């Protein structure tokens, strides 16, 4: 179903043109000749643009709320929520942060935006505006009631009046949310709000070295018993308790998931446990895992596993790890290495203790008293609950009935469960939870943000979808992106995944790259190895926004597809000199745009209509291809090129046109000095600037 734009415009007292402009401002993709809007968009636009609708909308939300509750939530939650919301029907949609905004709770800070009018300040604090104006005057500021004051001024006045205020978090830019820029979302103005949070652990390492077994052992031995009777559900993460402290484990072993998430800008791991089998030692995926963790700048704890086996040789493993930059503490280095057995359980307790130790050193903190920001770990369609997702809270507290947006998915949390399947109402930082009530399944790595109401959630998800569509249309080219970032001075380190045919060439290229000295940009090889390019190499480059450089090796089709999907540039070389030269050029910004000539077609000059002092007008026939206005032309007389010019204007009969196709006649205005003659052939071409991709 759809609604007419003219009718919507009428309802809003706008012209259709004004309405379309506003719809675009709201972030919707709308064609200039569109006549209708689908029902959902129409509803959103109407509620967004009409003030009067606000109240009705709240009533609608309240109704949905009742229905959802009666049907789906356990009785306890219903009772509690009703108690909380009793008597404030119109505030049902408000998030905890907004609740704090309400004036007058003693000892509670009132949230004030970066800029506020005296009137709004008076309303929020409940203080007479005249008194505020008086206080401002005492501080040398002459203000009227509509005057805007900044937060610092408001803080001084508040201090004088004995009120506690706090700066309201600025809304995160849509682009940041889209790009999953967690830094922007997690920013805290006041460090005093931060408290310690549990660490989030990823287990990585070579296949069959015992990652799953270690995760299973820890879970069974340490998981906190719940009313639900132990673990009933696999949600992709779980928590254990050690010495009264919680630890969150991501239950998808291996670095693939970890890196895929990083590639989407998410940060869902604080500490990596690197599992190395004591009987096998360091293997290719061990090295990959080390490099992934290093590039993500997270600490590594090594679990030397399978020490119960006859051939176990932990000391040999330590030696091999030292070759890859991980020096054990008892070898004079800094990396904690714990010998363990996932079969007998030996050393596992020690491993957990070490995790707590590193957590303390890392000083992991978050602010539980704010709206939650979380990262999607996994998601799927459940036959009873619809789209569901597991998220881990980065900061804040996630609450049941919070309105949320995650990428292009949005919703209201109708059900929230912990890893054991127990219904919970609040989830503090670092907790993994399963949530239901979503419009569709989000992608792992999407960032969850709490917004004030369902309408905003829908709007944001829509805006993100439009952004995504536009970006897909434009097609990002990783090479161009890197060049642009070098040019703007934003790129400080060019990250390279280097793969070569032999160990010898790997060493030679690594050395040669090491010698390139650029003032602005450093080169960092984040991972290197011998052999074909695999998907993991591509994902790694994608996660670090770097390049894959390959020497004398193939790019298998699967890796090629991944590179296209992830928009990673893969540079392949057969000659070392060319490889080094291109990297040098790239760094020094020498990849100037190339001028490319595009041949458009040929025209024959039939008649000279006019020949003045400055211009001539000639009649031509397009014999091949097409002619475009403002294109360039080579004059061909017989076999010889006798001149060149730019087309001044192009006409078909009497009408000025932008192009004329093969078989048609046209009139063109050209400079007199080009001296075209009847019978000449004009070769039409245009020049385009093309950024040189590598
Ligand atoms: P993953 O691929 O790293 O997840 O490895 P798994 O956890 O699936 O383990 C691979 C194999 O090694 C399985 O057969 C495990 O039973 C075995 N394994 C894992 N840990 C140990 C250990 O500490 N001692 C012994 N003897 N075998 C182990």
XYZ file of C-alpha atoms and ligand atoms in Angstrom:
722
model
C 0.000 0.000 0.000
C 1.100 3.516 -0.607
C 0.030 7.081 0.057
C -0.023 10.021 -2.294
C 2.671 12.618 -1.701
C 0.225 15.411 -2.547
C -2.114 14.243 0.210
C 0.690 13.998 2.761
C 1.888 17.464 1.786
C -1.630 18.806 2.254
C -1.852 17.273 5.725
C 1.409 18.951 6.650
C 0.553 22.236 4.998
C 3.545 22.024 2.672
C 4.019 22.128 -1.093
C 5.040 18.789 -2.620
C 8.455 20.254 -3.426
C 8.989 21.331 0.183
C 7.815 17.933 1.378
C 10.207 16.083 -0.922
C 13.096 18.213 0.307
C 12.192 17.437 3.887
C 11.893 13.724 3.122
C 15.406 13.762 1.671
C 16.656 15.663 4.738
C 15.179 12.894 6.871
C 17.453 10.493 5.037
C 15.037 8.740 2.699
C 15.881 7.935 -0.869
C 13.186 9.550 -2.985
C 13.109 10.158 -6.704
C 12.288 13.669 -7.878
C 9.308 12.381 -9.874
C 7.952 10.127 -7.105
C 4.212 10.459 -6.544
C 3.673 8.069 -3.668
C 5.329 6.817 -0.510
C 4.961 3.329 0.895
C 2.850 3.148 4.033
C 5.719 2.725 6.456
C 7.717 5.631 5.085
C 4.588 7.790 4.886
C 3.801 7.094 8.501
C 7.346 7.889 9.546
C 7.465 11.079 7.552
C 4.109 12.201 8.894
C 4.990 11.544 12.485
C 8.411 13.102 12.055
C 7.142 16.261 10.421
C 3.966 16.952 12.337
C 4.180 18.267 15.854
C 0.520 17.530 16.577
C 0.954 13.894 15.758
C 3.343 13.460 18.616
C 0.708 12.778 21.223
C -1.281 10.318 19.127
C 1.882 8.494 18.354
C 2.637 8.019 21.999
C -0.810 6.585 22.475
C -0.108 4.153 19.657
C 3.165 3.120 21.212
C 1.463 2.634 24.548
C -1.049 0.295 22.958
C 1.604 -1.794 21.231
C 3.451 -1.898 24.501
C 0.482 -3.352 26.364
C -0.096 -5.983 23.705
C 3.496 -7.110 23.604
C 3.657 -7.321 27.330
C 0.498 -9.268 27.820
C 1.522 -11.777 25.249
C 5.194 -12.284 25.542
C 6.763 -11.328 28.795
C 6.885 -13.284 31.966
C 4.534 -12.053 34.657
C 7.225 -10.682 36.907
C 8.517 -8.306 34.255
C 5.009 -7.142 33.456
C 4.286 -6.288 37.073
C 7.546 -4.467 37.577
C 7.350 -2.486 34.373
C 3.772 -1.487 35.050
C 4.701 -0.314 38.495
C 7.500 1.750 37.046
C 5.355 3.287 34.384
C 2.210 3.767 36.443
C 1.067 7.339 36.388
C 3.336 8.465 33.603
C 1.647 7.155 30.525
C 3.209 9.713 28.247
C 6.682 8.830 29.397
C 6.629 5.181 28.575
C 9.007 5.538 25.742
C 11.640 7.320 27.705
C 15.013 5.747 28.205
C 16.931 5.846 31.487
C 19.025 8.745 30.304
C 15.932 10.766 29.643
C 14.482 9.883 32.993
C 17.506 11.508 34.508
C 16.650 14.671 32.685
C 13.613 15.145 34.808
C 14.097 18.004 37.193
C 14.257 17.827 40.901
C 15.471 14.425 41.912
C 17.683 15.337 44.818
C 21.312 14.303 44.404
C 20.692 13.346 40.803
C 22.410 15.391 38.139
C 20.257 17.167 35.595
C 21.404 16.568 32.054
C 22.084 19.773 30.133
C 23.011 19.931 26.444
C 26.083 21.752 25.116
C 23.940 24.827 24.420
C 20.647 25.668 26.134
C 18.295 28.659 26.325
C 17.688 30.357 29.659
C 14.041 29.310 29.384
C 14.865 25.633 28.863
C 17.457 25.763 31.618
C 14.799 27.158 33.958
C 12.362 24.415 32.971
C 14.866 21.641 33.472
C 16.120 22.879 36.820
C 12.751 24.107 38.064
C 14.281 27.476 38.988
C 12.558 30.761 38.275
C 13.905 32.277 35.021
C 14.210 35.696 36.683
C 16.518 34.187 39.287
C 18.663 32.650 36.560
C 18.834 35.952 34.675
C 19.847 37.585 37.974
C 22.609 35.028 38.524
C 23.831 35.525 34.967
C 23.967 39.270 35.585
C 26.037 38.729 38.706
C 28.486 36.925 36.460
C 28.546 39.795 34.028
C 26.215 38.262 31.437
C 23.255 40.311 30.322
C 20.668 37.816 29.117
C 17.010 37.613 28.223
C 14.862 34.534 28.550
C 15.550 33.317 25.001
C 19.291 33.794 25.237
C 21.365 30.692 24.534
C 24.023 29.885 27.094
C 26.765 27.312 26.759
C 27.277 24.395 29.103
C 30.208 25.999 30.954
C 28.147 29.088 31.769
C 25.226 26.889 32.814
C 27.609 24.950 35.091
C 28.742 28.148 36.846
C 25.168 29.304 37.423
C 24.150 25.829 38.561
C 27.065 25.810 41.025
C 25.966 29.188 42.415
C 22.409 27.947 42.771
C 23.456 24.657 44.351
C 22.162 22.383 41.585
C 24.045 19.438 40.149
C 24.160 19.354 36.387
C 25.892 17.116 33.894
C 26.639 17.511 30.219
C 24.236 15.610 28.021
C 25.894 13.253 25.593
C 25.845 14.673 22.093
C 24.085 12.441 19.657
C 26.515 10.423 17.614
C 26.747 11.334 13.955
C 24.891 8.928 11.745
C 28.027 8.260 9.715
C 29.861 7.223 12.888
C 27.063 4.895 13.822
C 27.019 3.491 10.311
C 30.766 3.079 10.226
C 30.540 1.418 13.621
C 32.797 4.024 15.132
C 32.730 2.742 18.658
C 35.167 5.368 19.870
C 32.633 8.114 19.243
C 29.885 6.130 20.918
C 31.869 5.139 23.969
C 33.256 8.572 24.696
C 32.763 9.645 28.276
C 33.013 13.235 29.359
C 33.336 12.419 32.998
C 35.864 9.747 33.936
C 34.237 9.511 37.381
C 31.327 7.657 35.813
C 33.549 4.742 34.863
C 33.666 1.530 36.860
C 35.528 -1.754 36.320
C 33.892 -4.194 33.922
C 34.539 -7.883 33.161
C 36.966 -8.680 30.330
C 35.754 -10.136 27.027
C 37.912 -13.025 25.888
C 38.440 -14.580 22.453
C 40.149 -17.960 22.114
C 42.339 -18.278 19.018
C 44.922 -20.643 17.584
C 45.597 -23.379 15.047
C 42.922 -25.917 14.205
C 42.765 -28.940 16.530
C 45.002 -27.348 19.144
C 42.113 -27.546 21.625
C 40.292 -24.175 21.530
C 36.811 -25.706 21.738
C 37.869 -28.165 24.411
C 39.301 -25.380 26.585
C 36.132 -23.292 26.187
C 34.027 -26.352 27.084
C 36.130 -27.163 30.104
C 35.957 -23.628 31.460
C 32.217 -23.452 30.870
C 31.421 -26.706 32.612
C 33.721 -26.166 35.539
C 32.966 -22.532 36.212
C 29.674 -21.404 34.773
C 27.482 -19.709 37.321
C 24.566 -22.005 38.140
C 21.247 -20.478 37.298
C 17.631 -21.149 38.115
C 17.160 -22.278 34.552
C 19.380 -25.227 35.462
C 22.665 -24.728 33.699
C 23.181 -23.885 30.113
C 20.278 -24.537 27.846
C 21.108 -22.349 24.942
C 24.124 -21.613 22.867
C 24.168 -17.873 22.295
C 27.754 -17.436 21.136
C 29.141 -16.226 24.436
C 29.032 -17.091 28.118
C 30.202 -15.794 31.472
C 32.050 -17.507 34.285
C 32.876 -16.353 37.773
C 36.323 -16.612 39.298
C 37.191 -15.196 42.713
C 33.885 -13.339 42.653
C 34.777 -11.656 39.376
C 33.098 -12.249 36.060
C 34.814 -13.154 32.785
C 33.003 -13.133 29.426
C 34.067 -15.687 26.819
C 33.206 -15.491 23.144
C 32.157 -18.995 22.284
C 33.203 -18.947 18.629
C 36.800 -20.092 18.680
C 39.233 -18.932 16.042
C 40.181 -15.586 14.674
C 37.850 -15.609 11.670
C 34.835 -14.334 13.612
C 37.013 -11.967 15.600
C 38.510 -10.417 12.483
C 35.227 -10.308 10.582
C 33.878 -8.227 13.425
C 36.918 -5.982 13.444
C 36.502 -5.498 9.721
C 33.135 -3.954 10.534
C 34.686 -1.582 13.034
C 33.565 -3.461 16.104
C 35.679 -4.195 19.114
C 34.382 -7.188 20.951
C 37.541 -8.580 22.498
C 39.752 -7.287 25.288
C 42.175 -10.181 25.668
C 43.132 -12.989 23.263
C 43.908 -16.469 24.547
C 46.283 -18.080 22.079
C 46.028 -21.851 22.248
C 49.118 -23.764 21.091
C 49.282 -27.551 21.358
C 52.381 -28.552 23.311
C 52.994 -31.528 21.031
C 52.684 -29.661 17.749
C 53.966 -26.172 18.450
C 53.534 -23.061 16.322
C 51.568 -23.620 13.080
C 50.417 -21.215 10.310
C 47.154 -20.265 12.012
C 49.032 -19.691 15.271
C 51.034 -17.017 13.459
C 47.906 -15.540 11.868
C 46.250 -15.374 15.277
C 49.289 -13.630 16.790
C 49.251 -11.039 14.020
C 45.511 -10.464 14.284
C 45.740 -9.854 18.010
C 48.783 -7.622 17.601
C 47.100 -5.554 14.934
C 44.025 -5.182 17.123
C 46.365 -4.042 19.879
C 45.040 -6.431 22.488
C 47.088 -8.428 25.007
C 47.760 -12.113 24.393
C 47.848 -14.845 27.008
C 49.237 -18.114 25.676
C 47.661 -21.392 26.773
C 50.123 -24.185 25.985
C 47.590 -27.004 25.736
C 47.682 -30.796 25.747
C 50.454 -30.994 28.340
C 48.998 -34.365 29.352
C 50.188 -35.849 26.061
C 53.331 -37.929 25.839
C 55.005 -35.806 23.175
C 54.264 -32.491 24.921
C 57.179 -30.081 24.979
C 56.133 -26.677 26.372
C 59.686 -25.313 26.357
C 60.024 -25.998 22.631
C 56.737 -24.124 22.070
C 58.078 -21.152 24.021
C 61.136 -21.120 21.788
C 59.001 -21.097 18.646
C 56.754 -18.359 20.002
C 59.805 -16.244 20.811
C 60.624 -16.315 17.090
C 57.279 -14.634 16.505
C 57.726 -11.908 19.060
C 56.087 -13.554 22.062
C 58.676 -13.954 24.792
C 57.589 -15.998 27.824
C 58.011 -14.399 31.247
C 60.362 -17.160 32.399
C 62.395 -16.492 29.262
C 62.840 -12.880 30.279
C 59.900 -11.615 28.259
C 56.464 -10.192 29.022
C 53.993 -12.724 27.645
C 52.122 -14.825 30.155
C 52.188 -18.475 29.100
C 50.218 -21.087 31.034
C 50.691 -24.838 30.450
C 47.225 -26.426 30.490
C 45.321 -29.568 29.654
C 41.719 -29.294 28.517
C 41.305 -33.007 29.254
C 42.578 -33.182 32.837
C 41.836 -29.544 33.658
C 45.383 -28.944 34.847
C 46.377 -25.289 34.626
C 42.906 -24.006 33.679
C 42.421 -22.297 37.053
C 45.778 -20.622 36.640
C 44.717 -19.477 33.166
C 41.608 -17.828 34.629
C 43.693 -16.186 37.345
C 45.999 -14.803 34.674
C 43.017 -13.422 32.778
C 41.965 -11.540 35.915
C 45.503 -10.266 36.374
C 45.712 -8.934 32.821
C 42.223 -7.441 33.203
C 43.453 -5.478 36.185
C 46.510 -4.289 34.293
C 44.371 -3.275 31.340
C 42.118 -1.230 33.616
C 38.967 -2.120 31.696
C 36.138 0.253 32.515
C 32.686 1.311 31.375
C 29.845 3.515 32.549
C 26.872 1.390 33.664
C 24.679 4.455 34.222
C 23.939 5.360 30.649
C 22.090 4.011 27.667
C 23.787 0.905 26.379
C 26.069 0.599 23.398
C 26.622 -3.013 22.381
C 28.127 -5.123 19.611
C 26.248 -7.813 17.730
C 28.052 -11.148 18.047
C 25.659 -13.296 16.078
C 22.065 -13.351 14.935
C 19.532 -15.643 13.350
C 15.870 -16.128 12.689
C 14.161 -18.082 15.469
C 10.932 -19.848 14.608
C 9.198 -18.599 17.739
C 10.888 -15.307 18.516
C 11.576 -14.040 14.988
C 14.882 -12.268 14.364
C 17.111 -12.585 17.422
C 20.634 -11.437 18.152
C 23.334 -12.002 20.723
C 24.991 -8.776 21.741
C 27.732 -7.949 24.208
C 27.353 -4.696 26.080
C 30.306 -2.346 25.511
C 29.088 0.290 27.913
C 25.905 1.314 29.693
C 23.086 -0.910 30.826
C 20.731 -2.483 28.331
C 17.156 -2.710 29.572
C 14.132 -4.624 28.546
C 11.825 -2.424 26.420
C 14.721 -0.244 25.299
C 14.309 1.020 21.760
C 17.323 0.076 19.744
C 18.924 0.356 16.336
C 21.635 -1.954 14.988
C 22.690 -1.232 11.431
C 19.549 -1.445 9.347
C 17.721 -3.483 11.961
C 15.708 -1.823 14.718
C 13.259 -2.766 17.388
C 12.234 -2.753 20.958
C 13.669 -5.337 23.303
C 10.713 -7.499 24.205
C 12.699 -10.432 25.464
C 16.182 -10.447 26.924
C 17.916 -13.623 28.083
C 21.310 -14.345 29.519
C 23.563 -17.145 28.195
C 21.766 -19.691 30.357
C 18.385 -18.875 28.881
C 17.142 -16.988 31.940
C 14.976 -13.919 31.318
C 16.692 -10.799 32.554
C 15.637 -7.178 32.686
C 18.928 -5.367 32.760
C 22.352 -6.174 31.354
C 25.393 -4.250 32.622
C 28.670 -3.770 30.660
C 30.402 -6.869 29.198
C 27.300 -9.056 29.567
C 26.356 -11.222 26.601
C 22.598 -11.269 26.056
C 20.150 -12.653 23.590
C 17.527 -10.142 22.514
C 14.263 -10.458 20.596
C 11.868 -7.880 19.200
C 13.841 -6.898 16.109
C 12.662 -5.854 12.671
C 15.198 -8.159 11.012
C 18.436 -9.947 11.804
C 21.379 -7.557 12.136
C 24.902 -8.462 11.007
C 27.592 -9.563 13.384
C 29.772 -6.577 14.125
C 26.844 -4.117 13.920
C 26.784 -1.630 16.750
C 23.667 -1.462 18.893
C 22.564 1.924 20.102
C 19.658 2.796 22.376
C 17.436 5.590 21.113
C 14.609 7.452 22.745
C 11.614 5.873 21.033
C 10.513 3.405 18.424
C 10.001 6.135 15.841
C 13.598 7.328 16.134
C 14.837 3.737 15.956
C 12.958 3.168 12.710
C 14.104 6.468 11.287
C 17.758 5.808 12.080
C 17.664 2.308 10.636
C 16.111 3.772 7.487
C 18.770 6.457 7.275
C 21.512 3.871 7.663
C 19.932 1.802 4.892
C 19.927 4.824 2.578
C 23.560 5.578 3.429
C 24.442 1.976 2.722
C 22.630 2.019 -0.637
C 24.351 5.224 -1.669
C 27.737 3.857 -0.720
C 27.092 0.689 -2.681
C 26.034 2.808 -5.659
C 29.213 4.855 -5.509
C 31.295 1.756 -4.953
C 34.184 2.355 -2.648
C 37.567 1.534 -4.031
C 40.054 0.649 -1.345
C 42.972 1.908 -3.437
C 41.299 5.286 -3.965
C 40.399 5.420 -0.311
C 44.007 4.840 0.724
C 45.279 7.443 -1.759
C 42.707 9.934 -0.500
C 43.675 9.314 3.105
C 47.371 9.739 2.302
C 46.607 12.978 0.448
C 44.577 14.368 3.336
C 47.291 13.401 5.815
C 44.896 11.111 7.671
C 46.813 7.941 6.946
C 49.756 7.611 9.261
C 50.497 3.931 8.755
C 50.081 1.958 5.558
C 49.224 -1.553 6.678
C 50.239 -4.379 4.395
C 49.513 -8.096 4.336
C 52.421 -9.543 2.367
C 52.312 -12.947 0.682
C 55.080 -14.365 -1.483
C 56.142 -17.532 -3.291
C 59.232 -18.367 -1.250
C 60.819 -17.559 2.083
C 63.712 -15.908 0.248
C 61.507 -13.441 -1.638
C 59.539 -12.743 1.537
C 62.723 -11.721 3.327
C 63.965 -9.647 0.399
C 60.692 -7.725 0.046
C 60.297 -7.237 3.795
C 63.793 -5.745 3.901
C 63.223 -3.530 0.873
C 59.919 -2.243 2.270
C 61.656 -1.617 5.582
C 64.080 0.710 3.828
C 61.357 2.945 2.375
C 61.393 6.057 4.475
C 58.526 8.440 4.146
C 58.173 11.483 6.341
C 54.435 11.218 6.728
C 53.455 7.583 6.440
C 55.065 4.515 7.972
C 54.780 1.061 6.441
C 53.708 -1.756 8.685
C 53.560 -5.370 7.580
C 50.757 -6.653 9.764
C 50.964 -10.191 8.480
C 53.191 -12.061 6.077
C 53.634 -15.570 4.821
C 54.545 -17.897 2.004
C 51.794 -19.331 -0.217
C 48.630 -18.289 -2.018
C 46.423 -15.490 -0.778
C 43.599 -16.826 1.367
C 40.380 -15.315 2.653
C 41.904 -14.715 6.045
C 44.564 -12.459 4.450
C 41.850 -10.400 2.796
C 39.760 -10.104 5.938
C 42.828 -9.082 7.863
C 43.623 -6.318 5.373
C 39.993 -5.261 5.466
C 39.965 -5.138 9.270
C 42.979 -2.859 9.313
C 41.988 -0.904 6.180
C 45.185 -1.990 4.504
C 46.386 -3.608 1.287
C 47.315 -7.126 0.286
C 50.605 -7.239 -1.602
C 51.383 -10.478 -3.429
C 54.593 -11.555 -5.136
C 54.694 -14.348 -7.719
C 51.560 -16.007 -6.331
C 47.965 -16.498 -7.373
C 44.775 -14.983 -6.123
C 42.369 -17.948 -5.937
C 38.816 -17.174 -7.003
C 37.355 -17.490 -3.506
C 39.857 -14.971 -2.138
C 39.183 -12.732 -5.131
C 35.465 -12.751 -4.354
C 36.164 -11.913 -0.726
C 38.446 -9.077 -1.826
C 35.684 -7.683 -4.032
C 33.116 -7.981 -1.289
C 35.383 -6.449 1.347
C 36.710 -3.900 -1.153
C 40.285 -4.777 -0.437
C 42.943 -3.890 -3.014
C 45.181 -6.830 -3.906
C 48.387 -5.807 -5.663
C 50.083 -8.618 -7.546
C 53.659 -8.390 -8.819
C 56.129 -10.504 -10.709
C 59.057 -8.109 -10.279
C 60.230 -6.896 -6.869
C 61.356 -3.560 -8.273
C 57.832 -2.757 -9.508
C 56.354 -3.707 -6.172
C 58.672 -1.424 -4.209
C 58.290 1.342 -6.767
C 54.483 1.307 -6.568
C 54.516 1.403 -2.786
C 56.943 4.344 -2.886
C 54.727 6.171 -5.368
C 51.693 5.454 -3.278
C 53.318 6.909 -0.186
C 54.633 10.013 -1.862
C 51.256 10.756 -3.389
C 52.676 10.407 -6.872
C 49.724 8.543 -8.145
C 48.441 11.669 -9.887
C 45.177 11.362 -11.724
C 45.593 9.909 -15.173
C 44.001 11.654 -18.156
C 42.123 9.067 -20.147
C 40.882 9.716 -23.701
C 37.526 8.192 -24.456
C 36.710 7.921 -28.185
C 33.077 8.824 -28.781
C 32.590 8.637 -32.535
C 33.142 10.204 -35.959
C 31.296 12.944 -37.874
C 31.670 14.139 -41.412
C 31.622 17.892 -42.163
C 28.901 18.370 -44.814
C 28.554 22.138 -45.033
C 30.023 25.350 -43.669
C 27.025 27.475 -42.756
C 28.817 30.433 -41.326
C 32.361 31.578 -40.905
C 32.848 34.707 -38.789
C 35.844 36.343 -37.143
C 35.703 34.212 -34.020
C 33.480 31.238 -34.731
C 32.249 29.015 -37.506
C 29.068 26.999 -37.683
C 29.227 23.777 -39.629
C 26.664 21.128 -40.515
C 27.769 17.550 -39.929
C 26.514 13.983 -40.042
C 27.375 11.515 -37.318
C 28.758 8.529 -39.202
C 29.930 6.521 -36.234
C 29.162 6.471 -32.477
C 28.044 9.836 -31.164
C 29.035 13.439 -30.638
C 28.715 15.190 -27.268
C 28.524 18.869 -26.484
C 31.829 20.276 -25.158
C 33.679 17.183 -26.385
C 36.985 17.474 -28.238
C 37.607 16.821 -31.933
C 40.591 15.909 -34.099
C 40.315 17.173 -37.677
C 41.184 14.435 -40.105
C 41.825 15.520 -43.694
C 42.564 12.436 -45.754
C 45.087 10.494 -43.665
C 46.416 13.519 -41.834
C 45.400 15.159 -38.542
C 45.367 18.888 -39.299
C 44.096 20.325 -36.051
C 42.076 19.973 -32.849
C 39.345 22.017 -31.166
C 36.615 21.905 -28.551
C 32.987 21.904 -29.569
C 31.377 25.192 -28.508
C 27.768 24.137 -28.798
C 25.736 21.395 -30.401
C 22.370 21.690 -32.124
C 19.961 19.241 -33.666
C 17.757 21.184 -36.075
C 17.061 24.260 -33.896
C 17.342 22.685 -30.525
C 20.492 22.789 -28.393
C 21.277 19.241 -27.315
C 23.855 17.431 -25.230
C 24.511 14.626 -27.684
C 23.647 13.431 -31.184
C 23.801 9.778 -32.143
C 24.979 7.909 -35.239
C 22.964 8.501 -38.424
C 21.750 11.975 -37.403
C 22.728 15.408 -38.601
C 23.786 18.238 -36.364
C 25.134 21.748 -36.344
C 28.188 22.606 -34.291
C 29.798 25.863 -33.307
C 33.593 25.727 -33.386
C 36.440 28.252 -33.127
C 37.180 30.027 -36.434
C 40.844 29.268 -36.159
C 40.245 25.541 -36.377
C 39.605 26.176 -40.089
C 37.483 23.128 -40.774
C 36.659 22.371 -44.413
C 33.797 20.531 -46.037
C 34.623 16.823 -46.366
C 36.799 16.755 -43.221
C 36.218 13.938 -40.765
C 36.065 14.929 -37.097
C 37.107 12.300 -34.573
C 35.188 13.098 -31.417
C 36.608 12.187 -28.021
C 36.485 13.348 -24.448
C 39.032 13.409 -21.676
C 38.373 12.160 -18.201
C 40.511 12.324 -15.124
C 40.883 8.959 -13.519
C 42.521 8.386 -10.182
C 45.211 5.815 -10.841
C 44.359 2.711 -8.993
C 47.359 0.663 -8.183
P 40.050 -26.753 18.042
O 39.981 -27.078 16.595
O 41.222 -25.902 18.363
O 38.771 -26.211 18.608
O 40.362 -28.138 18.793
P 39.399 -29.092 19.633
O 39.040 -28.463 20.924
O 38.297 -29.542 18.751
O 40.396 -30.279 19.945
C 40.979 -31.092 18.935
C 41.303 -32.462 19.465
O 42.293 -32.374 20.470
C 40.096 -33.143 20.091
O 40.125 -34.493 19.751
C 40.327 -32.958 21.570
O 39.754 -33.993 22.342
C 41.832 -32.988 21.670
N 42.301 -32.189 22.809
C 41.999 -30.927 23.097
N 42.635 -30.532 24.206
C 43.365 -31.594 24.638
C 44.251 -31.805 25.752
O 44.505 -30.935 26.575
N 44.812 -33.043 25.842
C 44.577 -34.037 24.947
N 45.182 -35.201 25.134
N 43.764 -33.844 23.892
C 43.158 -32.656 23.747
